[in-house]
Short mmCIF file of C-alpha atoms in Angstrom, two decimals:
data_model
loop_
_atom_site.label_atom_id
_atom_site.label_comp_id
_atom_site.label_asym_id
_atom_site.label_seq_id
_atom_site.Cartn_x
_atom_site.Cartn_y
_atom_site.Cartn_z
CA MET V 1343 10.69 44.53 2.86
CA MET V 1344 7.30 43.02 2.93
CA GLN V 1345 5.21 43.65 5.66
CA PRO V 1346 2.27 41.49 7.35
CA GLY V 1347 -0.41 41.48 4.76
CA ASP V 1348 1.18 42.57 1.41
CA TYR V 1349 0.39 40.51 -1.49
CA THR V 1350 -2.34 39.18 -0.98
CA PHE V 1351 -3.46 38.48 -4.21
CA LEU V 1352 -0.84 35.36 -3.72
CA PHE V 1353 -2.87 34.50 -1.35
CA ALA V 1354 -6.52 34.28 -2.52
CA LEU V 1355 -4.57 32.89 -5.04
CA GLY V 1356 -3.13 30.66 -2.84
CA MET V 1357 -6.42 29.64 -1.74
CA ILE V 1358 -7.56 28.88 -5.08
CA PHE V 1359 -5.14 26.26 -6.27
CA ALA V 1360 -5.06 24.64 -2.64
CA PHE V 1361 -8.07 23.70 -3.07
CA LEU V 1362 -7.76 22.58 -6.80
CA ASP V 1363 -4.99 20.62 -5.57
CA SER V 1364 -6.66 18.77 -2.64
CA TYR V 1365 -9.75 18.31 -5.11
CA GLY V 1366 -7.06 16.43 -7.44
CA ILE V 1367 -6.43 14.83 -4.30
CA GLY V 1368 -9.59 13.57 -3.37
CA ALA V 1369 -10.37 12.67 -7.01
CA ASN V 1370 -7.12 10.31 -7.76
CA ASP V 1371 -5.96 9.56 -3.80
CA VAL V 1372 -8.39 9.20 -2.24
CA SER V 1373 -9.92 6.43 -5.28
CA ASN V 1374 -7.36 3.99 -4.52
CA SER V 1375 -7.69 2.89 -1.28
CA PHE V 1376 -12.03 2.45 -2.62
CA GLY V 1377 -11.69 1.48 -6.60
CA ALA V 1378 -10.98 -2.50 -5.65
CA SER V 1379 -14.38 -2.45 -2.50
CA VAL V 1380 -16.17 -0.88 -5.84
CA GLY V 1381 -15.20 -3.01 -8.58
CA SER V 1382 -15.08 -6.17 -6.55
CA GLY V 1383 -19.23 -5.14 -5.69
CA ALA V 1384 -18.93 -5.49 -1.90
CA LEU V 1385 -20.20 -1.51 -2.20
CA ASN V 1386 -21.56 0.24 -4.97
CA LEU V 1387 -20.43 3.74 -6.16
CA LYS V 1388 -22.61 5.60 -4.10
CA GLN V 1389 -21.63 3.67 -0.86
CA ALA V 1390 -17.66 3.99 -1.39
CA VAL V 1391 -18.03 7.90 -1.84
CA LEU V 1392 -20.48 8.26 0.95
CA ILE V 1393 -17.94 6.07 3.10
CA ALA V 1394 -15.05 7.65 2.06
CA SER V 1395 -16.12 10.81 1.81
CA VAL V 1396 -16.36 10.64 6.11
CA CYS V 1397 -13.11 9.30 6.34
CA GLU V 1398 -11.06 11.30 4.61
CA PHE V 1399 -12.70 14.58 6.40
CA LEU V 1400 -12.58 13.04 9.74
CA GLY V 1401 -8.43 11.61 9.55
CA ALA V 1402 -7.77 15.44 8.03
CA PHE V 1403 -9.71 17.49 10.32
CA LEU V 1404 -9.24 15.17 13.62
CA MET V 1405 -6.21 13.65 12.72
CA GLY V 1406 -3.80 16.25 10.19
CA SER V 1407 -0.61 17.35 11.59
CA SER V 1408 -0.32 20.65 13.36
CA THR V 1409 2.42 21.68 11.40
CA ALA V 1410 2.85 20.90 7.67
CA ASP V 1411 6.14 20.23 5.99
CA THR V 1412 6.14 23.84 4.24
CA ILE V 1413 9.11 22.77 1.59
CA LYS V 1414 7.28 19.34 0.58
CA GLY V 1415 10.57 16.59 0.54
CA GLY V 1416 13.32 19.30 2.53
CA LEU V 1417 14.28 19.66 -1.66
CA ILE V 1418 15.27 22.98 -1.92
CA GLU V 1419 17.27 25.25 0.94
CA VAL V 1420 14.07 27.99 2.65
CA ASN V 1421 17.49 30.50 3.59
CA LEU V 1422 17.24 31.85 0.21
CA PHE V 1423 13.96 32.90 0.63
CA GLN V 1424 14.89 34.73 3.87
CA ASP V 1425 15.33 37.97 1.96
CA GLN V 1426 12.51 38.18 -0.13
CA PRO V 1427 9.47 36.46 1.36
CA GLU V 1428 7.48 37.09 -0.95
CA LEU V 1429 9.73 35.08 -3.35
CA LEU V 1430 8.39 32.11 -1.10
CA MET V 1431 5.19 32.75 -1.73
CA LEU V 1432 4.73 32.89 -4.69
CA ALA V 1433 7.35 30.12 -5.25
CA MET V 1434 4.40 28.16 -3.24
CA VAL V 1435 1.69 29.43 -5.31
CA CYS V 1436 3.25 28.13 -8.55
CA ALA V 1437 3.74 24.92 -7.31
CA LEU V 1438 0.23 24.45 -6.28
CA VAL V 1439 -0.27 25.17 -9.48
CA GLY V 1440 2.05 23.06 -11.12
CA SER V 1441 0.59 19.72 -9.15
CA SER V 1442 -2.93 20.45 -9.32
CA THR V 1443 -2.58 20.69 -13.01
CA TRP V 1444 -0.72 17.55 -13.29
CA VAL V 1445 -2.99 15.41 -11.29
CA LEU V 1446 -5.99 16.55 -12.12
CA PHE V 1447 -4.81 15.77 -15.60
CA ALA V 1448 -4.10 12.56 -14.63
CA SER V 1449 -7.44 12.21 -13.26
CA SER V 1450 -9.50 13.22 -16.26
CA ARG V 1451 -7.32 10.15 -17.92
CA GLY V 1452 -8.29 7.73 -15.10
CA LEU V 1453 -4.29 7.52 -14.02
CA PRO V 1454 -3.58 6.95 -10.48
CA VAL V 1455 -0.75 8.98 -9.68
CA SER V 1456 1.02 9.93 -6.89
CA THR V 1457 -0.08 13.73 -5.66
CA THR V 1458 3.47 13.76 -3.21
CA HIS V 1459 5.31 13.13 -5.61
CA ALA V 1460 3.53 15.77 -8.08
CA ILE V 1461 3.85 18.71 -5.03
CA VAL V 1462 7.73 17.05 -4.82
CA GLY V 1463 8.36 17.99 -8.43
CA ALA V 1464 6.29 21.48 -8.74
CA ILE V 1465 8.37 23.32 -5.51
CA THR V 1466 11.61 21.26 -7.05
CA GLY V 1467 10.63 23.59 -10.33
CA ALA V 1468 10.32 26.55 -8.91
CA GLY V 1469 13.26 25.91 -6.52
CA ILE V 1470 15.33 26.01 -10.08
CA ALA V 1471 13.48 28.58 -11.64
CA GLY V 1472 14.90 30.44 -8.83
CA PHE V 1473 17.64 29.87 -8.07
CA GLY V 1474 19.71 27.17 -10.33
CA PHE V 1475 19.76 23.12 -9.71
CA ASN V 1476 22.29 23.91 -7.15
CA THR V 1477 19.45 24.88 -4.86
CA VAL V 1478 17.88 21.10 -5.23
CA LYS V 1479 18.93 18.12 -3.35
CA TRP V 1480 18.91 16.06 -5.66
CA SER V 1481 19.15 12.52 -3.27
CA GLY V 1482 15.97 13.24 -2.73
CA ILE V 1483 15.44 12.94 -6.30
CA GLY V 1484 17.20 9.79 -6.61
CA THR V 1485 14.59 8.65 -3.67
CA ILE V 1486 11.32 9.24 -5.12
CA VAL V 1487 12.95 7.58 -8.12
CA LEU V 1488 13.94 4.61 -6.77
CA SER V 1489 9.91 4.42 -4.96
CA TRP V 1490 8.55 3.46 -8.65
CA ILE V 1491 10.27 0.62 -8.41
CA ILE V 1492 10.15 -0.39 -4.72
CA SER V 1493 7.01 0.18 -4.24
CA PRO V 1494 4.61 -2.10 -6.69
CA ILE V 1495 7.30 -4.91 -6.42
CA VAL V 1496 7.11 -5.02 -2.45
CA ALA V 1497 3.58 -5.06 -2.18
CA GLY V 1498 3.07 -7.02 -5.52
CA LEU V 1499 5.20 -9.30 -3.53
CA VAL V 1500 3.13 -9.60 -0.07
CA THR V 1501 -0.14 -9.23 -1.79
CA ALA V 1502 0.87 -12.69 -2.96
CA ILE V 1503 1.40 -13.92 -0.27
CA ILE V 1504 -2.21 -13.27 1.18
CA PHE V 1505 -3.89 -13.83 -1.64
CA THR V 1506 -2.32 -17.15 -1.99
CA ILE V 1507 -2.49 -18.56 1.67
CA THR V 1508 -6.36 -17.02 1.30
CA ARG V 1509 -6.86 -19.68 -2.35
CA TYR V 1510 -5.21 -22.19 -0.33
CA LEU V 1511 -6.50 -22.31 2.58
CA ILE V 1512 -10.25 -21.42 1.69
CA LEU V 1513 -11.23 -20.42 -1.73
CA LYS V 1514 -9.98 -23.36 -3.67
CA HIS V 1515 -10.78 -25.46 -1.05
CA PRO V 1516 -13.97 -27.70 -1.52
CA ASN V 1517 -15.70 -27.01 1.10
CA SER V 1518 -15.16 -23.24 1.01
CA LEU V 1519 -17.60 -21.90 3.12
CA LYS V 1520 -17.19 -24.09 6.37
CA ARG V 1521 -13.19 -23.32 6.22
CA GLY V 1522 -14.29 -20.16 5.58
CA LEU V 1523 -16.65 -18.82 8.55
CA ILE V 1524 -13.90 -20.63 10.66
CA ALA V 1525 -10.78 -18.43 9.14
CA ILE V 1526 -12.96 -15.28 9.15
CA PRO V 1527 -12.77 -14.08 13.29
CA PHE V 1528 -8.91 -14.76 12.63
CA TYR V 1529 -8.61 -12.26 9.55
CA PHE V 1530 -10.50 -10.23 11.41
CA ALA V 1531 -8.30 -9.82 14.12
CA ILE V 1532 -5.22 -9.95 12.14
CA THR V 1533 -7.09 -6.72 10.10
CA ILE V 1534 -7.65 -4.89 12.79
CA PHE V 1535 -4.62 -5.40 14.79
CA ILE V 1536 -2.94 -4.32 11.27
CA ASN V 1537 -4.74 -0.80 10.60
CA VAL V 1538 -5.19 0.43 14.54
CA PHE V 1539 -1.72 -0.32 14.46
CA TYR V 1540 -0.78 2.04 11.14
CA ILE V 1541 -3.06 4.18 11.98
CA ILE V 1542 -1.21 5.07 15.73
CA PHE V 1543 2.42 4.78 14.32
CA LYS V 1544 1.60 6.25 11.23
CA GLY V 1545 -1.28 8.21 10.33
CA SER V 1546 -2.14 10.31 13.93
CA PRO V 1547 0.33 12.72 14.69
CA GLY V 1548 -2.40 15.56 15.77
CA LEU V 1549 -3.30 13.45 18.57
CA SER V 1550 0.40 12.51 19.19
CA LEU V 1551 0.20 8.93 19.21
CA SER V 1552 2.79 7.75 16.97
CA LYS V 1553 5.37 9.04 20.17
CA LEU V 1554 4.11 5.73 21.76
CA PRO V 1555 6.75 3.00 22.56
CA ILE V 1556 6.56 0.63 20.47
CA GLY V 1557 5.12 -1.36 23.00
CA ALA V 1558 2.38 0.41 23.92
CA ILE V 1559 1.55 0.64 20.21
CA VAL V 1560 1.77 -3.13 19.91
CA GLY V 1561 -0.54 -3.46 22.90
CA ILE V 1562 -3.12 -1.10 21.88
CA SER V 1563 -3.71 -3.25 18.80
CA PHE V 1564 -4.04 -6.15 20.15
CA GLY V 1565 -5.63 -5.43 22.86
CA ILE V 1566 -8.53 -3.86 20.01
CA ALA V 1567 -7.81 -6.69 18.03
CA ALA V 1568 -8.46 -9.82 20.74
CA VAL V 1569 -11.90 -7.83 21.43
CA VAL V 1570 -12.51 -7.94 17.98
CA PHE V 1571 -11.72 -11.89 17.83
CA LEU V 1572 -14.12 -12.51 20.37
CA TRP V 1573 -17.29 -11.15 18.79
CA CYS V 1574 -16.39 -11.91 15.22
CA TYR V 1575 -16.17 -15.25 16.93
CA PHE V 1576 -19.12 -15.66 18.98
CA PHE V 1577 -21.36 -12.85 16.97
CA LEU V 1578 -20.22 -12.81 13.57
CA ARG V 1579 -19.60 -16.18 12.20
CA VAL V 1580 -22.78 -17.58 14.14
CA TYR V 1581 -24.61 -14.67 12.22
CA LEU V 1582 -22.73 -14.95 8.83
CA ARG V 1583 -22.89 -18.82 9.14
CA ARG V 1584 -27.29 -19.09 9.79
CA LYS V 1585 -27.59 -16.05 7.11
CA LEU V 1586 -25.15 -17.25 4.22
CA GLU V 1587 -25.11 -21.10 4.95
CA GLU V 1588 -28.60 -21.27 6.06
CA ASP V 1589 -30.35 -19.13 4.21
CA GLU V 1590 -32.14 -17.00 7.18
CA PRO V 1591 -33.17 -13.73 5.75
CA LEU V 1592 -31.45 -11.88 8.46
CA SER V 1593 -30.54 -8.04 8.33
CA TRP V 1594 -26.84 -6.77 8.71
CA TYR V 1595 -28.04 -5.53 12.86
CA HIS V 1596 -28.76 -9.02 13.56
CA CYS V 1597 -25.22 -9.73 13.84
CA PHE V 1598 -24.73 -7.69 16.58
CA TYR V 1599 -27.17 -9.97 19.26
CA ILE V 1600 -27.17 -12.76 16.53
CA ARG V 1601 -27.63 -15.09 19.65
CA PHE V 1602 -30.49 -13.71 20.70
CA VAL V 1603 -32.62 -13.54 17.43
CA SER V 1604 -34.39 -17.14 17.09
CA THR V 1605 -34.09 -19.45 14.02
CA ARG V 1606 -36.00 -17.62 10.36
CA THR V 1607 -37.13 -19.85 7.59
CA LYS V 1608 -38.62 -18.20 4.22
CA ALA V 1609 -41.67 -17.20 3.27
CA PRO V 1610 -42.41 -19.78 0.17
CA GLU V 1611 -42.25 -17.93 -3.17
CA ASN V 1612 -44.96 -18.59 -5.29
CA MET V 1613 -44.69 -17.13 -9.04
CA GLU V 1614 -46.52 -13.66 -8.52
CA GLU V 1615 -44.15 -12.69 -5.53
CA LYS V 1616 -41.20 -14.28 -7.30
CA SER V 1617 -42.22 -11.77 -10.07
CA THR V 1618 -42.61 -9.03 -7.88
CA GLY V 1619 -39.44 -9.50 -6.28
CA GLN V 1620 -37.90 -9.38 -9.45
CA ASP V 1621 -38.97 -6.39 -10.20
CA LYS V 1622 -38.32 -4.43 -7.05
CA GLU V 1623 -34.59 -6.16 -7.07
CA GLY V 1624 -34.07 -6.37 -10.67
CA SER V 1625 -30.56 -8.26 -11.64
CA LYS V 1626 -30.12 -9.06 -7.68
CA GLY V 1627 -30.94 -12.38 -6.48
CA ASP V 1628 -31.68 -14.02 -3.35
CA SER V 1629 -27.59 -15.07 -3.38
CA GLY V 1630 -26.47 -11.18 -3.36
CA VAL V 1631 -24.38 -11.88 -6.54
CA ASP V 1632 -24.07 -11.11 -10.20
CA ALA V 1633 -23.18 -13.24 -13.25
CA GLU V 1634 -19.68 -12.76 -12.14
CA GLY V 1635 -20.13 -14.42 -8.94
CA ARG V 1636 -19.41 -11.03 -6.99
CA PRO V 1637 -21.84 -9.34 -4.78
CA ASN V 1638 -24.44 -7.33 -6.36
CA SER V 1639 -25.05 -4.07 -5.03
CA GLY V 1640 -29.00 -4.21 -5.80
CA LEU V 1641 -29.18 -0.54 -8.32
CA VAL V 1642 -31.35 -1.09 -11.46
CA ALA V 1643 -32.34 1.70 -13.89
CA LEU V 1644 -35.16 1.27 -15.04
CA ASP V 1645 -36.50 0.43 -19.00
CA ASP V 1646 -38.98 1.54 -20.55
CA VAL V 1647 -39.37 5.10 -18.37
CA GLU V 1648 -40.55 8.05 -19.96
CA PRO V 1649 -37.98 10.42 -19.11
CA LYS V 1650 -39.79 13.85 -17.06
CA PRO V 1651 -38.82 17.16 -17.56
CA LEU V 1652 -36.07 18.63 -14.95
CA SER V 1653 -37.00 22.13 -13.40
CA MET V 1654 -33.89 23.67 -12.69
CA PHE V 1655 -32.63 22.82 -9.44
CA GLN V 1656 -32.83 18.83 -10.62
CA LYS V 1657 -30.32 20.14 -13.95
CA LEU V 1658 -28.03 21.64 -11.49
CA LYS V 1659 -28.54 18.46 -8.46
CA LYS V 1660 -27.52 16.15 -11.74
CA LYS V 1661 -24.51 18.22 -12.46
CA ALA V 1662 -23.40 17.95 -9.03
CA PHE V 1663 -23.47 14.51 -8.58
CA HIS V 1664 -22.57 13.01 -11.29
CA GLY V 1665 -19.77 11.28 -10.54
CA LEU V 1666 -22.35 9.56 -8.65
CA ASN V 1667 -24.03 8.30 -11.22
CA GLN V 1668 -21.19 6.93 -13.54
CA ASP V 1669 -21.15 3.49 -14.05
CA ILE V 1670 -17.77 1.98 -13.52
CA SER V 1671 -18.39 -2.02 -13.76
CA ALA V 1672 -18.71 -0.82 -17.85
CA LYS V 1673 -16.66 -3.37 -19.75
CA THR V 1674 -14.74 -2.90 -22.94
CA GLU V 1675 -14.62 -6.87 -24.89
CA ASP V 1676 -11.33 -6.90 -24.20
CA VAL V 1677 -11.33 -6.32 -20.28
CA GLU V 1678 -14.63 -8.71 -20.34
CA ASN V 1679 -12.34 -11.81 -22.06
CA MET V 1680 -9.20 -10.18 -19.57
CA HIS V 1681 -11.77 -11.47 -16.61
CA ASP V 1682 -12.97 -14.43 -18.35
CA ARG V 1683 -10.04 -15.78 -17.61
CA ALA V 1684 -9.64 -15.28 -13.89
CA THR V 1685 -10.60 -18.30 -11.89
CA ARG V 1686 -14.30 -17.69 -10.12
CA TYR V 1687 -14.72 -18.71 -6.54
CA ASP V 1688 -17.59 -20.30 -4.50
CA SER V 1689 -19.74 -16.93 -4.10
CA LYS V 1690 -21.11 -16.81 -0.90
CA THR V 1691 -17.29 -17.75 0.66
CA GLU V 1692 -16.11 -14.26 -1.25
CA GLN V 1693 -18.95 -12.73 0.68
CA LEU V 1694 -17.44 -13.30 3.88
CA PHE V 1695 -14.62 -11.50 2.49
CA CYS V 1696 -16.89 -8.09 1.53
CA THR V 1697 -16.54 -6.64 5.34
CA LEU V 1698 -12.84 -7.04 5.31
CA GLN V 1699 -12.01 -4.99 2.68
CA VAL V 1700 -14.75 -2.29 3.57
CA LEU V 1701 -12.98 -2.05 7.30
CA THR V 1702 -9.35 -2.44 5.42
CA ALA V 1703 -10.68 0.29 3.02
CA CYS V 1704 -11.99 2.60 5.75
CA PHE V 1705 -8.99 2.62 7.65
CA ALA V 1706 -6.06 3.13 4.74
CA SER V 1707 -9.06 6.31 3.80
CA PHE V 1708 -8.68 7.74 7.30
CA ALA V 1709 -4.65 7.36 7.60
CA HIS V 1710 -4.71 8.68 4.07
CA GLY V 1711 -6.53 12.33 4.84
CA SER V 1712 -4.23 12.42 7.88
CA ASN V 1713 -1.33 12.30 5.84
CA ASP V 1714 -1.64 13.36 2.43
CA VAL V 1715 -3.71 16.65 2.72
CA ALA V 1716 -0.39 18.11 4.02
CA ASN V 1717 0.22 17.62 0.12
CA ALA V 1718 -2.12 20.75 -0.73
CA ILE V 1719 -2.22 22.14 2.54
CA GLY V 1720 1.34 22.52 3.53
CA PRO V 1721 1.75 25.15 0.77
CA LEU V 1722 -1.19 26.98 1.88
CA THR V 1723 0.29 27.40 4.98
CA THR V 1724 3.44 28.22 3.94
CA ILE V 1725 1.73 31.16 1.65
CA TYR V 1726 -0.69 31.83 5.66
CA TYR V 1727 2.31 32.20 7.19
CA VAL V 1728 3.96 34.85 5.43
CA TRP V 1729 1.51 36.19 4.36
CA ASP V 1730 0.09 37.07 7.93
CA HIS V 1731 3.61 37.35 9.78
CA GLY V 1732 6.37 39.16 6.97
CA MET V 1733 8.77 36.91 6.95
CA VAL V 1734 9.94 33.15 6.06
CA ASP V 1735 9.56 30.46 8.86
CA MET V 1736 13.09 29.23 9.17
CA SER V 1737 12.18 25.91 10.83
CA GLY V 1738 10.54 24.57 7.51
CA LYS V 1739 7.02 24.16 10.03
CA ALA V 1740 4.25 26.45 10.18
CA PRO V 1741 1.61 25.96 12.72
CA VAL V 1742 -1.74 24.92 10.19
CA PRO V 1743 -5.05 26.60 10.90
CA ILE V 1744 -8.00 24.56 11.86
CA TRP V 1745 -9.62 26.27 9.40
CA ILE V 1746 -6.91 25.20 6.38
CA LEU V 1747 -7.09 21.40 7.93
CA ALA V 1748 -10.80 21.64 7.36
CA TYR V 1749 -10.83 23.04 4.01
CA GLY V 1750 -8.21 20.85 2.35
CA GLY V 1751 -10.42 18.24 4.13
CA ILE V 1752 -13.70 19.30 2.04
CA ALA V 1753 -12.06 20.08 -1.00
CA ILE V 1754 -10.65 16.64 -0.92
CA ASP V 1755 -14.37 15.42 -0.18
CA ILE V 1756 -15.50 17.84 -3.50
CA GLY V 1757 -12.81 15.88 -5.70
CA LEU V 1758 -13.83 12.36 -4.86
CA LEU V 1759 -17.57 13.33 -5.14
CA THR V 1760 -17.66 14.57 -8.52
CA TYR V 1761 -14.30 13.01 -10.27
CA GLY V 1762 -12.94 10.47 -8.11
CA TYR V 1763 -15.18 7.08 -10.06
CA LYS V 1764 -12.29 7.37 -13.02
CA VAL V 1765 -9.49 6.32 -11.26
CA MET V 1766 -12.10 4.07 -9.17
CA ALA V 1767 -12.75 2.71 -12.31
CA THR V 1768 -9.11 2.00 -13.44
CA LEU V 1769 -7.80 -0.15 -10.37
CA GLY V 1770 -11.24 -1.63 -9.37
CA ASN V 1771 -12.30 -3.20 -12.97
CA ASN V 1772 -9.59 -2.41 -15.77
CA ILE V 1773 -6.20 -3.40 -14.27
CA CYS V 1774 -7.84 -6.85 -13.99
CA TYR V 1775 -10.08 -9.25 -12.04
CA VAL V 1776 -10.87 -8.34 -8.29
CA SER V 1777 -13.73 -9.99 -6.60
CA PRO V 1778 -13.68 -9.28 -2.32
CA SER V 1779 -11.00 -12.03 -1.92
CA ARG V 1780 -8.32 -10.28 -4.19
CA GLY V 1781 -9.85 -6.95 -3.15
CA PHE V 1782 -8.83 -7.58 0.57
CA SER V 1783 -5.31 -9.41 -0.11
CA LEU V 1784 -4.88 -6.31 -1.93
CA LEU V 1785 -5.79 -3.49 0.36
CA LEU V 1786 -4.34 -5.34 3.21
CA GLY V 1787 -0.94 -5.89 1.57
CA THR V 1788 -0.70 -2.68 0.67
CA SER V 1789 -1.52 -1.46 4.40
CA LEU V 1790 1.46 -4.16 5.20
CA THR V 1791 4.09 -2.50 2.55
CA VAL V 1792 3.62 1.04 3.46
CA LEU V 1793 3.52 0.69 7.30
CA THR V 1794 6.94 -1.87 7.24
CA CYS V 1795 8.86 0.39 4.29
CA SER V 1796 7.84 3.41 6.14
CA LYS V 1797 9.60 2.05 9.35
CA ILE V 1798 12.51 0.74 7.90
CA GLY V 1799 12.90 3.45 5.90
CA MET V 1800 12.42 2.57 1.74
CA PRO V 1801 10.47 5.10 0.03
CA VAL V 1802 7.49 3.89 -0.91
CA SER V 1803 3.68 5.67 -2.98
CA THR V 1804 0.15 4.07 -1.28
CA THR V 1805 -0.58 4.80 -5.19
CA HIS V 1806 2.43 2.20 -6.29
CA CYS V 1807 1.48 -0.22 -3.67
CA ILE V 1808 -2.22 -0.05 -4.33
CA THR V 1809 -1.54 -0.44 -8.44
CA GLY V 1810 1.27 -3.44 -7.61
CA ALA V 1811 -0.64 -4.92 -5.41
CA THR V 1812 -3.64 -5.42 -8.00
CA THR V 1813 -1.25 -6.04 -11.07
CA SER V 1814 -0.12 -9.41 -8.08
CA VAL V 1815 -3.97 -10.72 -7.74
CA GLY V 1816 -4.27 -10.03 -11.47
CA LEU V 1817 -1.36 -12.60 -11.99
CA CYS V 1818 -2.70 -15.43 -9.12
CA SER V 1819 -6.13 -15.49 -10.55
CA GLY V 1820 -5.15 -18.42 -12.59
CA GLY V 1821 -5.30 -16.47 -16.42
CA GLY V 1822 -1.75 -15.89 -16.35
CA LEU V 1823 0.03 -12.75 -18.24
CA LYS V 1824 -3.42 -12.04 -20.05
CA SER V 1825 -5.19 -12.00 -17.33
CA ILE V 1826 -3.56 -8.65 -16.81
CA ASN V 1827 -4.32 -5.68 -18.60
CA TRP V 1828 -0.51 -4.65 -19.83
CA LYS V 1829 -1.67 -1.78 -21.78
CA MET V 1830 -3.37 0.04 -19.07
CA LEU V 1831 0.02 -0.93 -16.97
CA GLY V 1832 1.63 1.33 -19.14
CA LEU V 1833 0.00 3.84 -18.95
CA ILE V 1834 0.10 4.17 -15.71
CA ALA V 1835 3.80 3.45 -15.23
CA THR V 1836 3.86 6.59 -18.20
CA SER V 1837 2.05 8.84 -16.24
CA TRP V 1838 4.58 7.91 -12.14
CA ILE V 1839 7.88 8.88 -14.86
CA LEU V 1840 5.82 11.42 -16.23
CA THR V 1841 4.70 12.94 -12.76
CA LEU V 1842 7.97 14.64 -11.59
CA PRO V 1843 9.31 16.49 -14.10
CA ALA V 1844 5.49 17.90 -15.32
CA ALA V 1845 4.59 19.43 -12.30
CA ALA V 1846 8.10 20.99 -12.05
CA LEU V 1847 7.79 21.98 -15.69
CA VAL V 1848 4.69 23.65 -14.99
CA SER V 1849 5.54 24.94 -11.74
CA GLY V 1850 8.72 26.19 -12.95
CA LEU V 1851 7.84 28.08 -16.12
CA PHE V 1852 5.11 30.16 -14.62
CA PHE V 1853 7.37 31.19 -11.55
CA ALA V 1854 10.06 31.95 -14.50
CA VAL V 1855 7.77 33.73 -16.81
CA ILE V 1856 6.48 36.08 -13.27
CA ILE V 1857 9.97 36.56 -11.73
CA ASN V 1858 11.71 37.98 -14.70
CA SER V 1859 8.52 39.66 -16.64
CA PRO V 1860 9.05 43.52 -16.65
CA HIS V 1861 7.26 45.51 -13.69
CA LYS V 1862 6.49 49.38 -13.65
CA ILE V 1863 9.53 50.84 -11.14
#
């Protein structure tokens, strides 16, 4: 009979592989939210990683669920482990091994996969290895298979509608900047309404906000959106008009009190000043856009500088932060040709959508941290509960200690910091051409799809949704089928199909080998 504190080595292994699984979530899932923002030029890689790290950790730590589904998805019967709680600990350790192995492999190849499906497959594999196929609730597996089709198609349709409306109302108009300035308060208000509603309704179980009546949730969301609309109309719109239309040299903080800022004119440029400015700014021009018409981050590598020998600390620092120094905008000739087929719109009009795109990505990342951190800490919570109590929690809902929430949040941030650039490059650059207006459309389309489908009970995956949305804006970009990297999409689709069986196979093999191995009596 198991006693509290027995099998400490399983608890230690669970800690290690829960960290690796959370690390994989950061490297793969978190990159979904900000890949388009980096690909469009709205943010550079360092800015995206910093913002995403804060949003993900706060979402996981402050608004993470107070309870976790210890048997993720209800796919196996918990009462099978009642007489041998230590077997449940072992099963969860093997599940974390299977899930983390597959997610990290996919991340190394830059393939966005569903970490939820990975942990579900891994737990299913352990259940089959321990108790046979009859222990699995196959209807849950069928639901996951259905989501491979539903998620990308629905998200793609919603995104196509948003981008098409934006394109015809604003982007294709001869005076697109003026139209954009009129529309921007409405876009901000709609974006805020949808995302606040999403956070309250779906992403904040830790604060029990999701238990509020639907009318109260709508009222709160509408009130916040109305305040944002008024601020955008009286301040942000004026700031953008003066900065983009009248080319006033304004700083970002002027938007909060722009009506009290006197008219500013540019200092006259002579050749010497222009040369100095080019040295300092590199490839960034006055318009703040690159050769493709996208906002430029202004980061530039200096040429012809003799490299200095690095100290040991500098070498360690460079190794630790190598993920921040990757150039995810680097493109092959095929990708360049694919991007060239997309229609370019006025660069200043595109800049109007930068803030909207980043705002939507922040909300999506915050909600993701509050929900998907349970993919790794759910099994760890089960392991900890059994180790601490010497018994199985038959309710399937174990209280999550605050230190486990923090542990998962930190691991997610480290994964994003060191390895997130690979999936960001795929979603931001390698599927299709992404500009700020396209990036905003696909992120808003993804949020709308996840919110609506969750409400009506349709199975969706955030990863699948954002991939379908990215493909959709590519098809709407004006280049037809040739504006999409179908080879990359084929690899991604294959990885989706392999996620469930691959994680199940690794987990099941480990579990079967261990429980059937000879042991000393």
